[in-house]
Coordinates of C-alpha atoms and ligand atoms in Angstrom, one line a residue:
M1242 CA 136.3 95.0 96.4
P1243 CA 134.2 96.3 99.1
A1244 CA 136.0 99.2 100.9
I1245 CA 136.1 97.4 103.9
S1246 CA 137.5 93.9 103.4
R1247 CA 137.7 91.2 105.8
R1248 CA 141.4 91.5 105.9
D1249 CA 141.0 95.2 107.4
V1250 CA 138.2 93.6 109.7
L1251 CA 140.7 91.0 111.0
K1252 CA 143.3 94.2 111.3
S1253 CA 141.1 95.7 113.5
T1254 CA 140.5 92.7 115.4
A1255 CA 144.2 92.2 116.1
A1256 CA 144.4 96.0 117.0
L1257 CA 142.1 96.0 119.4
G1258 CA 142.9 92.5 121.2
L1259 CA 140.4 90.0 122.1
G1260 CA 137.5 91.3 123.7
G1261 CA 137.7 95.3 123.2
I1262 CA 134.0 95.8 123.2
L1263 CA 133.1 92.6 125.2
G1264 CA 131.0 93.7 127.7
G1265 CA 130.0 90.6 129.9
I1266 CA 127.1 91.1 132.0
G1267 CA 126.4 87.8 132.2
W1268 CA 127.5 85.8 129.1
G1269 CA 130.0 83.9 130.6
I1270 CA 132.4 84.2 127.3
V1271 CA 135.7 84.3 128.3
G1272 CA 138.5 84.0 125.4
A1273 CA 136.1 83.3 122.7
R1274 CA 136.3 85.3 119.6
A1275 CA 135.0 88.6 120.3
T1276 CA 132.2 90.7 118.5
V1277 CA 134.6 92.7 115.9
H1278 CA 134.3 96.6 116.5
Q1279 CA 135.5 98.9 113.6
D1280 CA 135.4 102.3 114.6
Q1281 CA 133.7 105.2 112.1
A1282 CA 135.1 105.9 109.1
S1283 CA 135.2 107.2 105.5
P1284 CA 135.0 104.1 103.1
L1285 CA 137.3 106.1 100.3
G1286 CA 139.5 106.9 103.7
I1287 CA 139.4 110.8 103.0
A1288 CA 139.5 113.2 106.0
D1289 CA 136.6 115.0 105.3
D1290 CA 134.5 112.6 103.7
L1291 CA 131.2 111.6 105.4
A1292 CA 132.1 108.6 107.7
N1293 CA 130.4 105.4 107.9
P1294 CA 129.1 105.0 112.0
A1295 CA 131.0 102.8 113.8
E1296 CA 130.1 99.2 113.3
L1297 CA 130.0 95.7 115.6
H1298 CA 130.5 92.7 113.4
S1299 CA 129.4 89.3 114.7
V1300 CA 131.8 86.5 114.8
D1301 CA 130.8 82.7 114.4
G1302 CA 127.2 83.4 114.7
R1303 CA 127.4 85.8 117.8
L1304 CA 127.2 89.6 118.0
H1305 CA 127.5 91.1 121.8
A1306 CA 126.7 94.6 122.0
D1307 CA 126.7 96.5 124.9
L1308 CA 124.4 99.5 124.5
Y1309 CA 123.0 102.1 127.3
M1310 CA 120.8 104.8 126.7
S1311 CA 121.8 107.9 128.6
I1312 CA 121.1 111.8 128.0
S1313 CA 124.1 113.1 126.2
D1314 CA 125.4 116.4 125.7
Q1315 CA 125.7 116.8 121.7
T1316 CA 125.9 120.2 119.6
L1317 CA 123.2 120.3 117.0
P1318 CA 123.3 123.2 114.4
S1319 CA 120.8 125.1 116.4
G1320 CA 123.4 124.9 119.8
P1321 CA 124.0 122.6 122.7
A1322 CA 121.5 119.8 123.2
Q1323 CA 121.1 116.9 125.7
L1324 CA 119.4 114.3 123.9
R1325 CA 118.7 111.0 125.0
I1326 CA 120.4 108.4 123.0
F1327 CA 122.2 105.2 123.0
N1328 CA 126.1 105.2 123.7
D1329 CA 126.3 108.7 123.4
T1330 CA 126.5 108.5 119.7
L1331 CA 124.7 110.2 116.7
P1332 CA 123.7 107.3 115.4
A1333 CA 124.3 104.2 117.7
P1334 CA 126.7 101.8 116.1
T1335 CA 125.7 100.0 113.1
L1336 CA 125.1 96.1 114.1
R1337 CA 126.3 93.8 111.3
L1338 CA 124.7 90.2 111.4
Q1339 CA 124.3 87.2 109.4
P1340 CA 121.0 84.9 109.1
G1341 CA 121.3 82.3 112.3
D1342 CA 123.3 84.8 114.5
T1343 CA 122.7 85.2 118.2
L1344 CA 122.3 89.1 118.9
E1345 CA 123.2 89.6 122.5
V1346 CA 122.5 93.0 123.6
A1347 CA 123.6 93.9 127.2
F1348 CA 121.3 97.4 127.7
E1349 CA 121.6 99.4 130.7
N1350 CA 119.1 102.6 131.0
R1351 CA 121.6 105.3 132.3
M1352 CA 119.1 108.0 132.6
P1353 CA 117.6 109.7 135.8
P1354 CA 114.3 109.0 137.1
N1355 CA 111.5 110.3 135.9
P1356 CA 110.0 113.3 136.7
D1357 CA 106.6 112.6 136.2
R1358 CA 104.0 113.6 138.9
R1359 CA 101.0 113.1 136.9
D1360 CA 98.8 110.1 136.7
I1361 CA 99.8 108.0 133.6
T1362 CA 97.4 107.8 131.2
V1363 CA 98.1 105.5 128.2
N1364 CA 98.1 107.2 124.9
V1365 CA 99.7 110.5 126.5
P1366 CA 103.5 111.1 126.0
N1367 CA 105.0 110.3 129.5
R1368 CA 108.0 108.9 131.4
F1369 CA 110.6 110.0 128.9
N1370 CA 113.3 108.0 130.6
T1371 CA 111.8 104.9 130.6
T1372 CA 112.6 102.8 127.4
N1373 CA 113.3 99.5 125.6
I1374 CA 114.8 98.3 122.1
H1375 CA 112.9 97.1 119.0
Y1376 CA 114.4 95.5 116.4
H1377 CA 112.7 96.9 113.1
G1378 CA 112.1 94.7 110.7
F1379 CA 113.8 91.7 112.0
H1380 CA 111.5 88.0 111.7
V1381 CA 112.5 87.2 115.5
S1382 CA 110.1 86.2 118.2
P1383 CA 108.2 88.9 120.0
L1384 CA 108.4 87.2 123.4
G1385 CA 110.6 87.8 126.4
N1386 CA 114.0 89.1 125.8
S1387 CA 113.5 88.9 122.4
D1388 CA 112.0 91.7 120.2
N1389 CA 109.4 92.5 123.1
V1390 CA 108.0 96.0 123.0
Y1391 CA 106.1 95.6 125.4
L1392 CA 108.9 95.5 128.3
E1393 CA 109.7 98.8 130.3
I1394 CA 113.4 99.4 131.3
E1395 CA 113.2 101.8 134.2
P1396 CA 116.0 104.1 134.8
G1397 CA 118.8 102.3 136.4
Q1398 CA 117.4 98.9 135.4
R1399 CA 119.4 96.6 133.2
F1400 CA 118.3 94.2 130.7
N1401 CA 119.8 91.3 128.6
Y1402 CA 118.2 90.9 125.2
V1403 CA 119.2 87.9 123.2
V1404 CA 117.5 88.0 119.6
Q1405 CA 118.2 84.7 117.5
L1406 CA 117.8 85.5 114.0
P1407 CA 116.4 82.2 111.9
Q1408 CA 118.8 80.6 109.4
D1409 CA 116.8 81.9 106.5
H1410 CA 116.1 85.4 107.9
P1411 CA 115.9 87.9 104.6
A1412 CA 119.2 90.0 104.1
G1413 CA 119.1 93.7 104.1
S1414 CA 119.3 96.8 105.9
Y1415 CA 117.4 97.1 109.2
W1416 CA 117.5 99.1 112.6
Y1417 CA 117.2 99.6 115.9
H1418 CA 115.2 102.1 118.1
P1419 CA 113.4 102.6 121.5
H1420 CA 110.1 102.0 121.5
R1421 CA 108.2 102.1 124.7
H1422 CA 104.7 103.7 123.8
G1423 CA 104.6 107.1 125.4
S1424 CA 108.5 107.8 125.2
V1425 CA 109.1 106.4 121.8
S1426 CA 108.7 109.8 120.2
A1427 CA 110.8 111.4 122.3
Q1428 CA 113.5 109.2 122.2
V1429 CA 113.6 108.1 118.4
A1430 CA 113.5 112.4 118.5
S1431 CA 116.6 112.9 120.5
G1432 CA 118.4 110.5 117.9
A1433 CA 118.0 106.8 119.8
A1434 CA 118.7 105.0 116.7
G1435 CA 121.1 102.6 114.9
M1436 CA 121.1 101.0 111.7
A1437 CA 121.5 96.8 111.6
I1438 CA 122.7 95.0 108.9
I1439 CA 121.9 91.1 107.9
G1440 CA 124.1 89.8 105.0
G1441 CA 123.2 88.1 101.8
A1442 CA 121.1 88.0 98.9
L1443 CA 121.7 91.4 97.5
D1444 CA 125.4 91.4 99.3
E1445 CA 126.3 88.6 96.8
V1446 CA 125.4 90.3 93.2
P1447 CA 129.1 91.0 91.5
E1448 CA 128.1 94.5 90.6
I1449 CA 126.8 95.3 94.2
A1450 CA 129.9 93.3 96.1
A1451 CA 132.5 95.4 94.0
A1452 CA 130.5 98.7 95.3
V1453 CA 132.0 100.9 98.4
E1454 CA 129.5 100.9 100.7
R1455 CA 128.1 103.7 102.5
I1456 CA 125.7 103.9 105.5
L1457 CA 123.6 107.3 105.5
V1458 CA 121.1 107.3 109.1
L1459 CA 119.0 110.3 108.9
Q1460 CA 117.8 111.9 111.7
A1461 CA 116.8 115.3 112.7
P1462 CA 116.9 115.2 116.5
V1463 CA 114.7 117.7 118.3
P1464 CA 115.9 119.6 121.5
G1465 CA 114.2 120.3 124.6
I1466 CA 112.9 124.3 124.9
D1467 CA 115.3 124.3 128.0
G1468 CA 117.8 121.8 127.8
V1469 CA 116.5 118.0 127.9
L1470 CA 113.2 117.2 126.0
D1471 CA 110.7 116.8 129.2
D1472 CA 107.6 117.6 126.8
E1473 CA 105.9 116.6 123.7
E1474 CA 105.3 120.0 122.3
P1475 CA 108.6 120.6 120.8
I1476 CA 108.2 117.7 118.7
W1477 CA 104.9 117.8 118.1
A1478 CA 104.5 120.1 114.9
L1479 CA 105.5 118.5 112.0
T1480 CA 107.7 121.1 110.9
A1481 CA 110.0 120.4 114.6
E1482 CA 112.6 118.3 112.2
R1483 CA 114.8 121.2 111.1
D1484 CA 118.1 120.2 110.6
F1485 CA 118.8 116.6 109.2
L1486 CA 121.9 114.9 110.2
V1487 CA 123.4 111.9 108.2
N1488 CA 125.7 110.0 110.4
G1489 CA 125.1 113.0 113.0
Q1490 CA 127.0 115.1 110.7
F1491 CA 125.0 118.5 109.2
R1492 CA 125.4 118.8 105.7
P1493 CA 128.2 116.5 105.0
R1494 CA 130.8 116.0 102.1
I1495 CA 130.1 112.6 100.3
Y1496 CA 132.7 111.5 97.6
I1497 CA 132.5 109.6 94.6
R1498 CA 134.7 108.7 91.8
Q1499 CA 134.1 109.3 88.3
G1500 CA 132.3 106.7 86.8
E1501 CA 132.2 104.8 90.1
V1502 CA 129.2 102.9 91.7
Q1503 CA 128.5 103.0 95.2
H1504 CA 126.1 100.9 97.3
W1505 CA 123.9 103.5 99.9
R1506 CA 122.4 101.7 102.5
V1507 CA 119.8 104.8 103.6
L1508 CA 117.8 104.4 106.6
H1509 CA 115.0 107.1 107.6
A1510 CA 115.6 107.3 111.5
G1511 CA 113.6 110.3 111.7
D1512 CA 110.1 110.6 113.5
A1513 CA 107.8 112.3 111.5
Q1514 CA 108.7 113.8 108.3
F1515 CA 108.5 111.7 104.8
L1516 CA 112.0 112.3 103.3
P1517 CA 111.6 112.8 98.9
L1518 CA 115.4 112.7 98.1
R1519 CA 117.0 113.4 95.0
A1520 CA 120.6 114.0 93.4
D1521 CA 120.3 115.7 90.3
G1522 CA 123.4 114.9 87.8
L1523 CA 123.8 111.1 89.6
E1524 CA 122.4 107.9 88.3
I1525 CA 120.4 106.1 91.0
Y1526 CA 119.1 103.0 91.3
E1527 CA 116.9 101.4 93.9
V1528 CA 117.6 97.8 94.2
G1529 CA 116.0 97.2 97.5
R1530 CA 113.4 98.8 100.1
D1531 CA 113.2 98.0 103.8
G1532 CA 116.0 95.5 103.3
N1533 CA 114.3 93.3 100.9
P1534 CA 115.8 93.3 97.2
L1535 CA 113.3 94.9 94.3
Q1536 CA 113.1 92.7 91.2
S1537 CA 115.8 94.5 89.4
A1538 CA 117.6 97.9 90.0
Q1539 CA 115.2 100.7 89.3
L1540 CA 116.5 104.2 87.8
T1541 CA 115.2 106.9 89.7
E1542 CA 114.7 110.7 90.3
L1543 CA 113.3 110.2 93.7
I1544 CA 113.6 107.9 96.7
D1545 CA 110.7 108.4 98.6
L1546 CA 111.4 107.5 102.7
A1547 CA 108.7 107.6 105.0
P1548 CA 109.5 107.3 108.8
G1549 CA 111.1 103.7 109.5
N1550 CA 111.7 103.0 105.7
R1551 CA 115.4 101.9 104.2
A1552 CA 116.5 102.1 100.6
D1553 CA 119.4 100.3 99.3
L1554 CA 120.5 102.4 96.3
L1555 CA 123.3 102.2 94.1
V1556 CA 124.5 105.7 93.3
K1557 CA 126.6 106.2 89.7
A1558 CA 128.9 109.1 89.2
G1559 CA 129.5 111.1 85.9
E1560 CA 130.8 114.1 85.2
L1561 CA 133.4 115.9 87.8
G1562 CA 131.7 118.3 90.1
H1563 CA 129.5 119.4 92.9
Y1564 CA 125.9 118.0 93.2
T1565 CA 123.4 117.9 96.2
L1566 CA 121.5 115.4 98.1
L1567 CA 118.7 117.3 98.0
R1568 CA 115.1 116.8 99.7
P1569 CA 112.7 118.9 97.6
A1570 CA 109.7 121.2 99.0
F1571 CA 106.7 119.0 98.9
N1572 CA 103.5 118.7 100.7
Q1573 CA 103.3 116.3 103.3
G1574 CA 99.2 116.1 103.7
T1575 CA 98.2 119.7 104.0
Q1576 CA 101.7 120.7 105.5
A1577 CA 104.3 122.3 103.4
M1578 CA 107.7 121.0 103.9
L1579 CA 110.8 123.1 103.1
E1580 CA 113.7 121.7 100.7
F1581 CA 116.7 121.5 102.3
V1582 CA 120.5 120.3 101.3
M1583 CA 121.2 116.9 103.1
A1584 CA 124.6 116.6 101.8
D1585 CA 127.3 117.8 99.3
I1586 CA 128.6 115.4 96.9
F1587 CA 131.7 115.9 94.9
V1588 CA 132.2 113.7 92.0
I1589 CA 136.3 113.5 92.1
A1590 CA 138.9 112.1 89.4
A1591 CA 139.2 108.1 89.5
D1592 CA 142.6 108.2 90.6
D1593 CA 142.4 111.6 93.3
P1594 CA 145.2 111.0 95.4
R1595 CA 143.3 112.0 98.5
V1596 CA 141.5 108.4 98.1
A1597 CA 143.2 105.7 100.4
P1598 CA 145.5 103.4 98.3
G1599 CA 143.7 100.0 97.3
I1600 CA 140.5 101.0 97.1
D1601 CA 139.1 99.8 94.4
F1602 CA 135.4 100.4 92.6
G1603 CA 133.0 98.8 91.0
T1604 CA 131.5 100.9 87.8
E1605 CA 128.4 98.5 86.8
I1606 CA 124.8 98.3 87.8
P1607 CA 123.0 94.7 87.6
T1608 CA 121.0 94.6 84.9
G1609 CA 119.2 91.2 85.2
E1610 CA 116.9 89.8 88.0
L1611 CA 118.1 90.6 91.7
P1612 CA 117.9 87.6 93.9
D1613 CA 115.2 87.1 96.2
N1614 CA 115.3 86.5 100.1
D1615 CA 113.9 82.7 100.0
I1616 CA 111.1 83.4 101.8
L1617 CA 109.4 86.4 100.4
V1618 CA 107.7 84.2 97.6
D1619 CA 104.6 86.1 96.3
I1620 CA 101.3 85.4 98.5
E1621 CA 99.0 84.1 95.7
D1622 CA 95.2 84.4 96.1
D1623 CA 94.4 81.5 97.0
E1624 CA 96.7 81.1 100.1
I1625 CA 94.6 83.9 101.8
T1626 CA 93.1 82.3 104.6
G1627 CA 91.3 86.1 105.9
H1628 CA 90.9 89.6 105.0
R1629 CA 90.9 92.4 107.5
T1630 CA 90.1 96.3 107.4
F1631 CA 91.7 99.0 109.5
V1632 CA 90.7 102.5 109.4
L1633 CA 93.0 104.9 110.3
G1634 CA 91.7 108.2 112.0
V1635 CA 91.9 111.2 114.7
S1636 CA 89.4 112.6 117.0
D1637 CA 89.2 115.4 119.5
V1638 CA 89.2 114.2 123.0
K1639 CA 89.7 116.7 125.7
G1640 CA 92.1 115.7 128.3
Y1641 CA 94.7 114.1 125.8
F1642 CA 97.9 115.9 124.7
H1643 CA 96.9 118.7 122.2
D1644 CA 92.8 116.9 122.8
T1645 CA 94.0 114.5 120.2
L1646 CA 93.6 110.9 120.0
F1647 CA 94.9 109.1 116.8
T1648 CA 92.9 106.2 116.2
I1649 CA 92.6 102.6 114.4
N1650 CA 89.0 101.3 113.5
D1651 CA 87.5 104.2 116.3
Q1652 CA 90.0 103.2 119.1
S1653 CA 92.9 104.3 120.4
F1654 CA 95.9 101.9 121.9
D1655 CA 94.8 99.8 124.8
P1656 CA 97.9 97.4 126.1
G1657 CA 95.5 95.0 127.4
R1658 CA 93.2 94.8 124.3
D1659 CA 93.7 91.8 121.6
D1660 CA 92.8 93.8 118.4
V1661 CA 94.0 90.7 115.8
V1662 CA 94.2 87.1 117.2
T1663 CA 95.1 84.6 114.6
K1664 CA 97.1 81.4 114.0
L1665 CA 100.4 80.9 113.2
G1666 CA 100.3 79.8 109.6
A1667 CA 97.7 82.3 108.8
V1668 CA 97.9 84.1 105.7
E1669 CA 96.0 87.6 105.4
E1670 CA 94.8 90.2 103.2
W1671 CA 94.9 93.6 104.8
T1672 CA 93.1 96.9 103.8
L1673 CA 94.2 100.2 105.3
V1674 CA 92.0 102.8 104.9
N1675 CA 93.4 106.6 106.0
T1676 CA 90.5 108.9 106.7
T1677 CA 92.8 111.8 107.6
P1678 CA 94.5 114.8 105.5
F1679 CA 97.8 113.5 106.3
P1680 CA 99.9 110.3 105.5
H1681 CA 100.7 107.7 107.9
P1682 CA 103.5 105.3 107.5
L1683 CA 102.4 102.0 109.0
H1684 CA 104.6 99.5 110.4
I1685 CA 104.1 95.7 111.5
H1686 CA 106.4 93.9 113.4
V1687 CA 107.9 90.6 113.0
N1688 CA 106.5 89.6 109.7
P1689 CA 107.2 91.6 106.5
F1690 CA 104.4 92.0 104.0
Q1691 CA 104.2 92.1 100.5
L1692 CA 102.3 95.5 99.2
V1693 CA 99.5 94.9 96.5
E1694 CA 97.4 97.7 96.2
I1695 CA 98.0 101.7 96.9
N1696 CA 94.7 103.3 96.1
G1697 CA 93.0 100.6 94.4
E1698 CA 95.7 100.3 92.0
P1699 CA 98.1 97.4 91.8
A1700 CA 101.4 98.6 93.4
P1701 CA 104.2 98.5 90.9
G1702 CA 106.5 95.3 91.6
K1703 CA 104.5 94.0 94.5
P1704 CA 107.4 95.3 97.1
W1705 CA 108.0 93.6 100.2
L1706 CA 107.9 96.0 103.2
D1707 CA 107.8 96.5 106.6
T1708 CA 106.8 100.2 106.4
V1709 CA 104.1 101.4 104.2
P1710 CA 102.8 105.0 104.0
V1711 CA 99.1 105.0 103.7
P1712 CA 98.2 107.9 101.5
A1713 CA 96.2 110.8 102.7
A1714 CA 92.5 110.2 102.5
G1715 CA 93.7 107.1 100.5
S1716 CA 94.5 103.4 101.2
V1717 CA 96.5 100.3 100.3
K1718 CA 96.5 96.8 100.7
F1719 CA 99.0 94.3 101.6
R1720 CA 99.4 90.6 102.5
T1721 CA 101.5 88.9 104.7
R1722 CA 102.3 85.5 106.5
F1723 CA 102.2 84.8 109.9
L1724 CA 105.0 82.8 110.3
D1725 CA 107.5 80.7 112.8
F1726 CA 106.8 83.2 115.8
P1727 CA 103.8 83.1 117.8
G1728 CA 103.0 86.0 120.6
R1729 CA 101.5 89.4 120.8
F1730 CA 103.5 92.2 119.1
V1731 CA 102.1 95.7 117.4
M1732 CA 101.4 97.6 114.1
H1733 CA 101.4 101.4 114.5
C1734 CA 102.0 104.6 113.0
H1735 CA 105.8 105.3 112.4
I1736 CA 105.2 109.2 112.8
L1737 CA 105.8 108.4 116.4
P1738 CA 104.1 111.1 118.0
H1739 CA 100.8 109.4 116.1
E1740 CA 102.0 106.3 117.8
D1741 CA 102.1 107.6 121.5
T1742 CA 98.8 109.2 121.1
G1743 CA 97.0 106.4 120.1
M1744 CA 97.5 105.0 116.7
M1745 CA 98.9 101.3 117.6
I1746 CA 97.1 97.4 117.5
N1747 CA 97.9 94.4 119.3
I1748 CA 98.4 91.2 117.4
N1749 CA 98.3 88.0 118.9
I1750 CA 99.3 85.0 116.9
Q1751 CA 98.7 81.7 118.5
A1752 CA 100.7 78.7 118.2
Ligands
CU1390 CU1 100.5 108.6 111.8

C-alpha cells in the first residue's frame, strides 16, 4: 500500500469540506468536486520524519491551484531571509495530475513594484519582481495561457493559466518554477519551485506501487545581502548555494524500516550547483530520470543530478542504524565544491511503534523491463529529418553583468530572433558542443529528447530527458520529435544565472 491511499485522500476531502481550496478567480465552478488538498505530512506518520510537501490532487480531470508569488519572511540556517516564493512555502505545493487533466492555475503576483531605475538591457539580470510560471518537462502548448515563458506578469497583476495535458502525456516527476528572462535566477535561487507529478507508468509497477512514496525537493535559497535579494551578485558565484534544504528543512531526518523499499521522487530545484548524491549502506536503484522510466532498475552508488533534473529512486534499507544522504566533494568544472550532508537516514525496526498503524511497505525491487511511456519510442536513424549543432560559449563584453555574456552559436539571447525554425512533426538530431571549462545543463521545453551520445560515446540506455548536462569541453547528441504543439519556446542553460545572462535560444515550430 502506498502511504497516502485513496481512502486517506477521501477522508481529507471530507475533513476540508468541498471547496476548501477552491480559489475561484473566474473559473465559475460551484459545487463541483474540488481539487483535493493534502497537508504536508510524513509518509510514515512519524513526528520528526521528513514531511512530504503539501499536495493538490486533480479530481475528475481538473486541478485548480491558487498560487501567488510574494516576498516571504523565512528562516534559513544562515538566519532570517526574505524570499520570493510561491504561497509563502518552501517548497510550493506538489501538483498531482493524471494524463488528460486540465491544470488551472490562478496566479497572482503579490510582489511590490520593481525598484529598477536603469534602462533594461536584455541579458542583464533585471526586474526581480516580474515573473511567470513554467511547467518544466510538460508536453503541452507553449502558447497563450499555457506553458508560455514569454509572459511578463507584473507586480499586482493576476493571470489564469490553463494547461491541458494530452491523454498520452508521459507519466513521471516534473516541476514548476518561474521563468521570466532576467529574473528567473533570482526567483528560483529564492526557492520558488514545486513538484508536479503526472500519474501512470512507473506507479503501476507492483513493487513501486507497494512502496511508501517520498518527495524530496532540494533547494538552497540564497538571501539578499541586506534583506531581499535585489542584485544578482549574491547568487552569481557557483558556491553561493550553501545550505541545501530538503522540502524546506535543513538536514532533516528520513526514516525507513529494515527491509523496506521506499520510492523517492527527487527534484533538483537549485539554480546552479550539481548534486551528486550517495547514501552509503543503503541500496539505491534508479528507475526514472526526468520522469521517464529507465529500461530497468539500475543499482547505483551515485545519483548525479544537474539543476532541473529529477530522479525516481527505489531505496532499500538493510541493517538498523544511522546513514546519510550525502553530496560528496567534487569539482564542477574548475570550481571545487564541498561535501555536505543533505539528510540523516535512520533505518528502524520493521515494527517500530513510532510508525502510524496500517502503513505497509514493499520489500522488492522490480527485476524485469520497466514500462515505457507510450510516446517515448526510440528514434531510429531513418526517422531523422534534420541535424543541427549548437556551440555553448562565454565571452567578455563590457557593460554586462560581470562583463559576461553566455552564448549559443556565438550569440546571446535575443527575444525577437528565431534561432531554430522547423515544422511540426520534424525529427531532429542536435549536437551540443561546450567550449567552456564548466558543464552546462541544457533544458528544452515542450518536447523531451532521447540522449544518444556523450562525448562521442553511445549514451548508456539512451534515456529520455528534458535536461542534460553538457560536459565541460565536451559534447552531447540527442534526438527529438517536435510533436503536437506548434509555437515558440526556448532551450537554455539551467544554471539560471547563465540563462539570465544570455545562454538561451528561441525555437519556432510551425504548424
Ligand atoms: Cu550554463
